[in-house]
Amino acid sequence: LRYYMQLLFQYVDSVKKVEDISMARYKFFPININLVIDNSNVSRGGSCYKSFFKSLSKLADVTLEYDKKISPCNGYRHTQKESLISYKFTYRKNSNLLENPTNVYKKLSIKMHPIVLDMLEKAEYNYSLFNKTIYDFLASDKLKLLYYHFCLLTLPGSNPVTIYLEDLLLLWPKSDQPKTLRKRKKEMIELLRTFISLESDVCDLNIKPISDDGEITGVVVQKRKISLV
C-alpha cells in the first residue's frame, strides 16, 4: 500500500493535466521515483530502490477484474480485466537494476488499471472520499492502512459503520498460531487507540470506540459531512 498510494497520487496528478481524460486510457505517465521514496517516509539508498522495484513487480502481477455500476441514472456499467499497474523503465545495459540500483539511470512510466480513470471521469455513484493530506499526515504504514480501510467502508452521507476487532484482524494474512493472534490483537487495539486520539486531525471521519469491560472491541466510523465554501 505504501508505494501504491504514492504511485496513484502521481498518476492522478498527471491524468488531471490531460485535456480529455479518456485519451489517457492507454498512455504511460512518467513517475518521479525519488518523490515516491521520500513521500513513503523511507530513507534513500540501494535497498529502498530494490524494495520499490520488487513491490512494483508484485503490483503488476495483480490482475483486477470488475463489473461496476458507476451511474445511478442511465445504468452505466464498465467491465475490465487488466493488471493493477503496467510499467516500463529504462536503465543502463551493463548494470543490474536490482543488484546495483544506485548506479543505474532509471526512467519509470506507469499506466494504471482503467478503473482509476473511470472513477476520475465518470463516477457519480457509490463512491468514497479519500483525503491525501490526512493520509500523508499519519506516521505509520499501519495507521495509513486503517485510514484507507475506513475510507473504503464509509460513504459520504451514509449511516455509521460498525467495525469489530475480529474484522480488522483479517487485514493480516491468515494465521492459526495463538501467540501470533494474541500479538496482532494487542497491536490492533493500540493502533485503534492511537487513531482515536488523532480524531481532531483526521477531520473527515467520526470514530468512536466500542468497549467491553474497558477493552476496545471495535469502532463505529462515519464519514463527516463536508461543507463546500
PDB file of C-alpha atoms in Angstrom:
ATOM      1  CA  LEU A   1       0.000   0.000   0.000  1.00  0.00           C
ATOM      2  CA  ARG A   2       2.881   2.387   0.850  1.00  0.00           C
ATOM      3  CA  TYR A   3       4.257   2.554  -2.675  1.00  0.00           C
ATOM      4  CA  TYR A   4       0.972   2.001  -4.472  1.00  0.00           C
ATOM      5  CA  MET A   5      -0.661   5.088  -2.960  1.00  0.00           C
ATOM      6  CA  GLN A   6       2.284   7.319  -3.875  1.00  0.00           C
ATOM      7  CA  LEU A   7       2.225   5.967  -7.443  1.00  0.00           C
ATOM      8  CA  LEU A   8      -1.511   6.590  -7.556  1.00  0.00           C
ATOM      9  CA  PHE A   9      -1.137  10.189  -6.384  1.00  0.00           C
ATOM     10  CA  GLN A  10       1.433  10.985  -9.084  1.00  0.00           C
ATOM     11  CA  TYR A  11      -0.561   9.173 -11.755  1.00  0.00           C
ATOM     12  CA  VAL A  12      -3.781  11.033 -10.925  1.00  0.00           C
ATOM     13  CA  ASP A  13      -1.965  14.396 -10.896  1.00  0.00           C
ATOM     14  CA  SER A  14      -0.645  13.649 -14.399  1.00  0.00           C
ATOM     15  CA  VAL A  15      -4.013  12.459 -15.713  1.00  0.00           C
ATOM     16  CA  LYS A  16      -5.745  15.615 -14.493  1.00  0.00           C
ATOM     17  CA  LYS A  17      -3.458  17.663 -16.738  1.00  0.00           C
ATOM     18  CA  VAL A  18      -4.718  15.844 -19.844  1.00  0.00           C
ATOM     19  CA  GLU A  19      -7.439  17.817 -21.616  1.00  0.00           C
ATOM     20  CA  ASP A  20      -9.510  14.713 -22.392  1.00  0.00           C
ATOM     21  CA  ILE A  21      -9.184  12.080 -19.641  1.00  0.00           C
ATOM     22  CA  SER A  22     -10.434   9.333 -21.960  1.00  0.00           C
ATOM     23  CA  MET A  23      -7.278   9.874 -24.045  1.00  0.00           C
ATOM     24  CA  ALA A  24      -5.194   8.831 -21.048  1.00  0.00           C
ATOM     25  CA  ARG A  25      -6.564   5.275 -21.041  1.00  0.00           C
ATOM     26  CA  TYR A  26      -3.637   3.818 -22.977  1.00  0.00           C
ATOM     27  CA  LYS A  27      -0.992   6.377 -22.044  1.00  0.00           C
ATOM     28  CA  PHE A  28       2.005   5.796 -19.787  1.00  0.00           C
ATOM     29  CA  PHE A  29       2.847   8.690 -17.454  1.00  0.00           C
ATOM     30  CA  PRO A  30       6.328   9.372 -16.016  1.00  0.00           C
ATOM     31  CA  ILE A  31       6.914   8.760 -12.321  1.00  0.00           C
ATOM     32  CA  ASN A  32       9.415  10.523 -10.083  1.00  0.00           C
ATOM     33  CA  ILE A  33      10.859   7.554  -8.183  1.00  0.00           C
ATOM     34  CA  ASN A  34      12.712   9.702  -5.634  1.00  0.00           C
ATOM     35  CA  LEU A  35       9.472  11.503  -4.804  1.00  0.00           C
ATOM     36  CA  VAL A  36       7.742   8.152  -4.234  1.00  0.00           C
ATOM     37  CA  ILE A  37      10.543   7.115  -1.871  1.00  0.00           C
ATOM     38  CA  ASP A  38      10.580  10.432   0.001  1.00  0.00           C
ATOM     39  CA  ASN A  39       6.805  10.573   0.448  1.00  0.00           C
ATOM     40  CA  SER A  40       6.797   6.983   1.686  1.00  0.00           C
ATOM     41  CA  ASN A  41       8.952   8.020   4.663  1.00  0.00           C
ATOM     42  CA  VAL A  42      11.772   5.748   3.508  1.00  0.00           C
ATOM     43  CA  SER A  43      15.435   6.722   3.555  1.00  0.00           C
ATOM     44  CA  ARG A  44      17.033   6.767   0.125  1.00  0.00           C
ATOM     45  CA  GLY A  45      19.586   4.075  -0.540  1.00  0.00           C
ATOM     46  CA  GLY A  46      20.249   0.972  -2.588  1.00  0.00           C
ATOM     47  CA  SER A  47      17.986  -1.279  -0.525  1.00  0.00           C
ATOM     48  CA  CYS A  48      14.966   1.034  -0.748  1.00  0.00           C
ATOM     49  CA  TYR A  49      15.140   1.195  -4.548  1.00  0.00           C
ATOM     50  CA  LYS A  50      15.460  -2.568  -4.714  1.00  0.00           C
ATOM     51  CA  SER A  51      12.428  -2.894  -2.430  1.00  0.00           C
ATOM     52  CA  PHE A  52      10.485  -0.393  -4.529  1.00  0.00           C
ATOM     53  CA  PHE A  53      11.044  -2.253  -7.808  1.00  0.00           C
ATOM     54  CA  LYS A  54      10.200  -5.587  -6.201  1.00  0.00           C
ATOM     55  CA  SER A  55       6.942  -4.086  -4.928  1.00  0.00           C
ATOM     56  CA  LEU A  56       6.256  -2.600  -8.347  1.00  0.00           C
ATOM     57  CA  SER A  57       6.707  -6.017  -9.946  1.00  0.00           C
ATOM     58  CA  LYS A  58       4.279  -7.576  -7.444  1.00  0.00           C
ATOM     59  CA  LEU A  59       1.698  -4.856  -8.122  1.00  0.00           C
ATOM     60  CA  ALA A  60       1.990  -5.504 -11.851  1.00  0.00           C
ATOM     61  CA  ASP A  61       1.300  -9.205 -11.236  1.00  0.00           C
ATOM     62  CA  VAL A  62      -2.072  -8.384  -9.651  1.00  0.00           C
ATOM     63  CA  THR A  63      -4.958  -8.753 -12.097  1.00  0.00           C
ATOM     64  CA  LEU A  64      -8.092  -6.756 -11.339  1.00  0.00           C
ATOM     65  CA  GLU A  65     -11.439  -7.663 -12.879  1.00  0.00           C
ATOM     66  CA  TYR A  66     -14.519  -5.603 -12.185  1.00  0.00           C
ATOM     67  CA  ASP A  67     -18.055  -5.052 -13.387  1.00  0.00           C
ATOM     68  CA  LYS A  68     -19.201  -1.898 -11.681  1.00  0.00           C
ATOM     69  CA  LYS A  69     -22.251   0.323 -11.812  1.00  0.00           C
ATOM     70  CA  ILE A  70     -20.945   3.879 -11.661  1.00  0.00           C
ATOM     71  CA  SER A  71     -24.006   5.932 -12.596  1.00  0.00           C
ATOM     72  CA  PRO A  72     -27.471   5.786 -10.957  1.00  0.00           C
ATOM     73  CA  CYS A  73     -29.254   7.472 -13.867  1.00  0.00           C
ATOM     74  CA  ASN A  74     -28.524   5.579 -17.056  1.00  0.00           C
ATOM     75  CA  GLY A  75     -27.362   2.282 -15.544  1.00  0.00           C
ATOM     76  CA  TYR A  76     -23.855   2.763 -16.964  1.00  0.00           C
ATOM     77  CA  ARG A  77     -21.501  -0.097 -16.098  1.00  0.00           C
ATOM     78  CA  HIS A  78     -17.975  -0.917 -17.098  1.00  0.00           C
ATOM     79  CA  THR A  79     -16.184  -4.266 -17.153  1.00  0.00           C
ATOM     80  CA  GLN A  80     -12.427  -4.558 -17.394  1.00  0.00           C
ATOM     81  CA  LYS A  81      -9.790  -7.185 -16.634  1.00  0.00           C
ATOM     82  CA  GLU A  82      -6.250  -5.878 -16.576  1.00  0.00           C
ATOM     83  CA  SER A  83      -3.144  -5.539 -14.409  1.00  0.00           C
ATOM     84  CA  LEU A  84      -3.401  -3.201 -11.458  1.00  0.00           C
ATOM     85  CA  ILE A  85      -0.326  -1.391 -12.805  1.00  0.00           C
ATOM     86  CA  SER A  86       1.561  -1.697 -16.085  1.00  0.00           C
ATOM     87  CA  TYR A  87       5.048  -0.205 -16.150  1.00  0.00           C
ATOM     88  CA  LYS A  88       8.136   0.312 -18.250  1.00  0.00           C
ATOM     89  CA  PHE A  89      11.537   1.706 -17.331  1.00  0.00           C
ATOM     90  CA  THR A  90      14.969   2.227 -18.852  1.00  0.00           C
ATOM     91  CA  TYR A  91      18.361   1.546 -17.329  1.00  0.00           C
ATOM     92  CA  ARG A  92      21.988   1.054 -18.353  1.00  0.00           C
ATOM     93  CA  LYS A  93      22.544  -2.185 -20.243  1.00  0.00           C
ATOM     94  CA  ASN A  94      25.732  -3.022 -18.368  1.00  0.00           C
ATOM     95  CA  SER A  95      24.096  -2.768 -14.939  1.00  0.00           C
ATOM     96  CA  ASN A  96      21.740  -4.951 -12.984  1.00  0.00           C
ATOM     97  CA  LEU A  97      18.857  -2.828 -11.702  1.00  0.00           C
ATOM     98  CA  LEU A  98      18.083  -4.895  -8.628  1.00  0.00           C
ATOM     99  CA  GLU A  99      21.642  -5.674  -7.525  1.00  0.00           C
ATOM    100  CA  ASN A 100      23.203  -2.258  -8.127  1.00  0.00           C
ATOM    101  CA  PRO A 101      20.331   0.228  -8.235  1.00  0.00           C
ATOM    102  CA  THR A 102      22.285   3.283  -7.035  1.00  0.00           C
ATOM    103  CA  ASN A 103      24.495   3.300 -10.130  1.00  0.00           C
ATOM    104  CA  VAL A 104      21.670   2.896 -12.663  1.00  0.00           C
ATOM    105  CA  TYR A 105      19.820   5.605 -14.531  1.00  0.00           C
ATOM    106  CA  LYS A 106      16.120   4.894 -14.235  1.00  0.00           C
ATOM    107  CA  LYS A 107      13.178   6.374 -16.083  1.00  0.00           C
ATOM    108  CA  LEU A 108       9.890   4.899 -14.949  1.00  0.00           C
ATOM    109  CA  SER A 109       6.469   5.288 -16.571  1.00  0.00           C
ATOM    110  CA  ILE A 110       3.231   3.618 -15.483  1.00  0.00           C
ATOM    111  CA  LYS A 111      -0.308   3.033 -16.674  1.00  0.00           C
ATOM    112  CA  MET A 112      -2.903   2.120 -14.086  1.00  0.00           C
ATOM    113  CA  HIS A 113      -5.991  -0.042 -14.377  1.00  0.00           C
ATOM    114  CA  PRO A 114      -8.811   1.753 -16.286  1.00  0.00           C
ATOM    115  CA  ILE A 115     -10.995   1.722 -13.163  1.00  0.00           C
ATOM    116  CA  VAL A 116      -8.902   4.666 -11.904  1.00  0.00           C
ATOM    117  CA  LEU A 117      -9.841   6.690 -14.987  1.00  0.00           C
ATOM    118  CA  ASP A 118     -13.477   5.620 -14.730  1.00  0.00           C
ATOM    119  CA  MET A 119     -13.583   6.955 -11.182  1.00  0.00           C
ATOM    120  CA  LEU A 120     -11.994  10.240 -12.214  1.00  0.00           C
ATOM    121  CA  GLU A 121     -14.099  10.733 -15.327  1.00  0.00           C
ATOM    122  CA  LYS A 122     -17.486   9.111 -14.784  1.00  0.00           C
ATOM    123  CA  ALA A 123     -18.107   8.026 -11.204  1.00  0.00           C
ATOM    124  CA  GLU A 124     -21.065   9.822  -9.640  1.00  0.00           C
ATOM    125  CA  TYR A 125     -22.499   6.985  -7.624  1.00  0.00           C
ATOM    126  CA  ASN A 126     -21.432   4.729  -4.715  1.00  0.00           C
ATOM    127  CA  TYR A 127     -18.066   6.356  -4.099  1.00  0.00           C
ATOM    128  CA  SER A 128     -15.777   7.000  -1.133  1.00  0.00           C
ATOM    129  CA  LEU A 129     -13.766  10.095  -0.262  1.00  0.00           C
ATOM    130  CA  PHE A 130     -10.067   9.853   0.490  1.00  0.00           C
ATOM    131  CA  ASN A 131      -8.076  12.773   1.889  1.00  0.00           C
ATOM    132  CA  LYS A 132      -4.472  12.711   0.682  1.00  0.00           C
ATOM    133  CA  THR A 133      -3.360  15.308   3.263  1.00  0.00           C
ATOM    134  CA  ILE A 134      -4.608  13.154   6.134  1.00  0.00           C
ATOM    135  CA  TYR A 135      -3.063  10.026   4.639  1.00  0.00           C
ATOM    136  CA  ASP A 136       0.332  11.748   4.410  1.00  0.00           C
ATOM    137  CA  PHE A 137      -0.061  13.093   7.962  1.00  0.00           C
ATOM    138  CA  LEU A 138      -0.389   9.627   9.511  1.00  0.00           C
ATOM    139  CA  ALA A 139       3.036   8.495  10.699  1.00  0.00           C
ATOM    140  CA  SER A 140       2.987   4.713  10.281  1.00  0.00           C
ATOM    141  CA  ASP A 141       2.064   2.412   7.418  1.00  0.00           C
ATOM    142  CA  LYS A 142      -0.416   0.551   9.614  1.00  0.00           C
ATOM    143  CA  LEU A 143      -2.263   3.755  10.559  1.00  0.00           C
ATOM    144  CA  LYS A 144      -2.369   4.652   6.859  1.00  0.00           C
ATOM    145  CA  LEU A 145      -3.831   1.224   6.114  1.00  0.00           C
ATOM    146  CA  LEU A 146      -6.509   1.709   8.778  1.00  0.00           C
ATOM    147  CA  TYR A 147      -7.423   5.108   7.363  1.00  0.00           C
ATOM    148  CA  TYR A 148      -7.594   3.672   3.840  1.00  0.00           C
ATOM    149  CA  HIS A 149      -9.785   0.799   5.090  1.00  0.00           C
ATOM    150  CA  PHE A 150     -12.147   3.147   6.964  1.00  0.00           C
ATOM    151  CA  CYS A 151     -12.486   5.382   3.887  1.00  0.00           C
ATOM    152  CA  LEU A 152     -13.496   2.410   1.748  1.00  0.00           C
ATOM    153  CA  LEU A 153     -16.199   1.400   4.228  1.00  0.00           C
ATOM    154  CA  THR A 154     -17.740   4.836   4.795  1.00  0.00           C
ATOM    155  CA  LEU A 155     -19.650   6.652   2.065  1.00  0.00           C
ATOM    156  CA  PRO A 156     -20.477  10.383   2.144  1.00  0.00           C
ATOM    157  CA  GLY A 157     -23.876  10.965   3.736  1.00  0.00           C
ATOM    158  CA  SER A 158     -24.261   7.349   4.849  1.00  0.00           C
ATOM    159  CA  ASN A 159     -25.011   5.903   8.269  1.00  0.00           C
ATOM    160  CA  PRO A 160     -22.236   4.993  10.747  1.00  0.00           C
ATOM    161  CA  VAL A 161     -20.437   1.702  10.129  1.00  0.00           C
ATOM    162  CA  THR A 162     -19.642  -0.677  12.986  1.00  0.00           C
ATOM    163  CA  ILE A 163     -16.309  -2.453  12.578  1.00  0.00           C
ATOM    164  CA  TYR A 164     -15.350  -5.119  15.107  1.00  0.00           C
ATOM    165  CA  LEU A 165     -11.845  -6.082  16.121  1.00  0.00           C
ATOM    166  CA  GLU A 166     -12.268  -9.543  14.544  1.00  0.00           C
ATOM    167  CA  ASP A 167     -12.946  -7.906  11.176  1.00  0.00           C
ATOM    168  CA  LEU A 168      -9.882  -5.665  11.416  1.00  0.00           C
ATOM    169  CA  LEU A 169      -7.638  -8.620  12.259  1.00  0.00           C
ATOM    170  CA  LEU A 170      -8.500 -10.027   8.819  1.00  0.00           C
ATOM    171  CA  LEU A 171      -6.296  -7.281   7.345  1.00  0.00           C
ATOM    172  CA  TRP A 172      -3.372  -9.513   8.320  1.00  0.00           C
ATOM    173  CA  PRO A 173      -2.559 -12.767   6.493  1.00  0.00           C
ATOM    174  CA  LYS A 174      -4.382 -15.762   7.952  1.00  0.00           C
ATOM    175  CA  SER A 175      -2.734 -17.476  10.915  1.00  0.00           C
ATOM    176  CA  ASP A 176      -3.748 -20.282  13.260  1.00  0.00           C
ATOM    177  CA  GLN A 177      -0.977 -19.605  15.786  1.00  0.00           C
ATOM    178  CA  PRO A 178      -2.476 -18.446  19.136  1.00  0.00           C
ATOM    179  CA  LYS A 179       0.646 -16.453  20.026  1.00  0.00           C
ATOM    180  CA  THR A 180       0.566 -14.612  16.696  1.00  0.00           C
ATOM    181  CA  LEU A 181      -3.160 -13.908  17.029  1.00  0.00           C
ATOM    182  CA  ARG A 182      -2.739 -12.518  20.559  1.00  0.00           C
ATOM    183  CA  LYS A 183       0.123 -10.291  19.410  1.00  0.00           C
ATOM    184  CA  ARG A 184      -1.910  -8.988  16.466  1.00  0.00           C
ATOM    185  CA  LYS A 185      -4.945  -8.313  18.646  1.00  0.00           C
ATOM    186  CA  LYS A 186      -2.849  -6.321  21.128  1.00  0.00           C
ATOM    187  CA  GLU A 187      -1.237  -4.340  18.301  1.00  0.00           C
ATOM    188  CA  MET A 188      -4.584  -3.589  16.633  1.00  0.00           C
ATOM    189  CA  ILE A 189      -6.047  -2.304  19.921  1.00  0.00           C
ATOM    190  CA  GLU A 190      -3.058   0.054  20.272  1.00  0.00           C
ATOM    191  CA  LEU A 191      -3.483   1.194  16.665  1.00  0.00           C
ATOM    192  CA  LEU A 192      -7.163   1.944  17.290  1.00  0.00           C
ATOM    193  CA  ARG A 193      -6.333   3.913  20.450  1.00  0.00           C
ATOM    194  CA  THR A 194      -3.779   5.952  18.526  1.00  0.00           C
ATOM    195  CA  PHE A 195      -6.210   6.519  15.662  1.00  0.00           C
ATOM    196  CA  ILE A 196      -8.976   7.646  18.036  1.00  0.00           C
ATOM    197  CA  SER A 197      -6.564  10.055  19.758  1.00  0.00           C
ATOM    198  CA  LEU A 198      -5.930  11.687  16.361  1.00  0.00           C
ATOM    199  CA  GLU A 199      -9.627  12.335  15.684  1.00  0.00           C
ATOM    200  CA  SER A 200      -9.183  16.114  15.629  1.00  0.00           C
ATOM    201  CA  ASP A 201      -6.530  15.746  12.913  1.00  0.00           C
ATOM    202  CA  VAL A 202      -8.394  13.082  10.930  1.00  0.00           C
ATOM    203  CA  CYS A 203     -11.050  15.649  10.189  1.00  0.00           C
ATOM    204  CA  ASP A 204     -13.103  13.677   7.649  1.00  0.00           C
ATOM    205  CA  LEU A 205     -14.047  10.777   9.943  1.00  0.00           C
ATOM    206  CA  ASN A 206     -16.026  10.461  13.160  1.00  0.00           C
ATOM    207  CA  ILE A 207     -14.644   7.467  15.035  1.00  0.00           C
ATOM    208  CA  LYS A 208     -15.893   6.187  18.392  1.00  0.00           C
ATOM    209  CA  PRO A 209     -14.656   3.143  20.312  1.00  0.00           C
ATOM    210  CA  ILE A 210     -16.771   0.132  21.244  1.00  0.00           C
ATOM    211  CA  SER A 211     -15.649  -1.217  24.621  1.00  0.00           C
ATOM    212  CA  ASP A 212     -16.325  -4.277  26.732  1.00  0.00           C
ATOM    213  CA  ASP A 213     -15.078  -4.152  30.343  1.00  0.00           C
ATOM    214  CA  GLY A 214     -12.765  -1.299  29.398  1.00  0.00           C
ATOM    215  CA  GLU A 215     -11.190  -3.089  26.425  1.00  0.00           C
ATOM    216  CA  ILE A 216     -11.709  -1.883  22.864  1.00  0.00           C
ATOM    217  CA  THR A 217     -13.619  -4.470  20.826  1.00  0.00           C
ATOM    218  CA  GLY A 218     -14.309  -2.350  17.765  1.00  0.00           C
ATOM    219  CA  VAL A 219     -15.126   1.110  16.457  1.00  0.00           C
ATOM    220  CA  VAL A 220     -18.036   2.998  14.935  1.00  0.00           C
ATOM    221  CA  VAL A 221     -16.919   5.077  11.958  1.00  0.00           C
ATOM    222  CA  GLN A 222     -18.830   7.675   9.942  1.00  0.00           C
ATOM    223  CA  LYS A 223     -17.781   9.992   7.145  1.00  0.00           C
ATOM    224  CA  ARG A 224     -18.245  13.570   8.325  1.00  0.00           C
ATOM    225  CA  LYS A 225     -20.426  15.920   6.315  1.00  0.00           C
ATOM    226  CA  ILE A 226     -18.454  18.216   4.054  1.00  0.00           C
ATOM    227  CA  SER A 227     -19.367  21.848   3.570  1.00  0.00           C
ATOM    228  CA  LEU A 228     -18.438  23.430   0.271  1.00  0.00           C
ATOM    229  CA  VAL A 229     -17.292  27.032   0.642  1.00  0.00           C
TER     230      VAL A 229
END
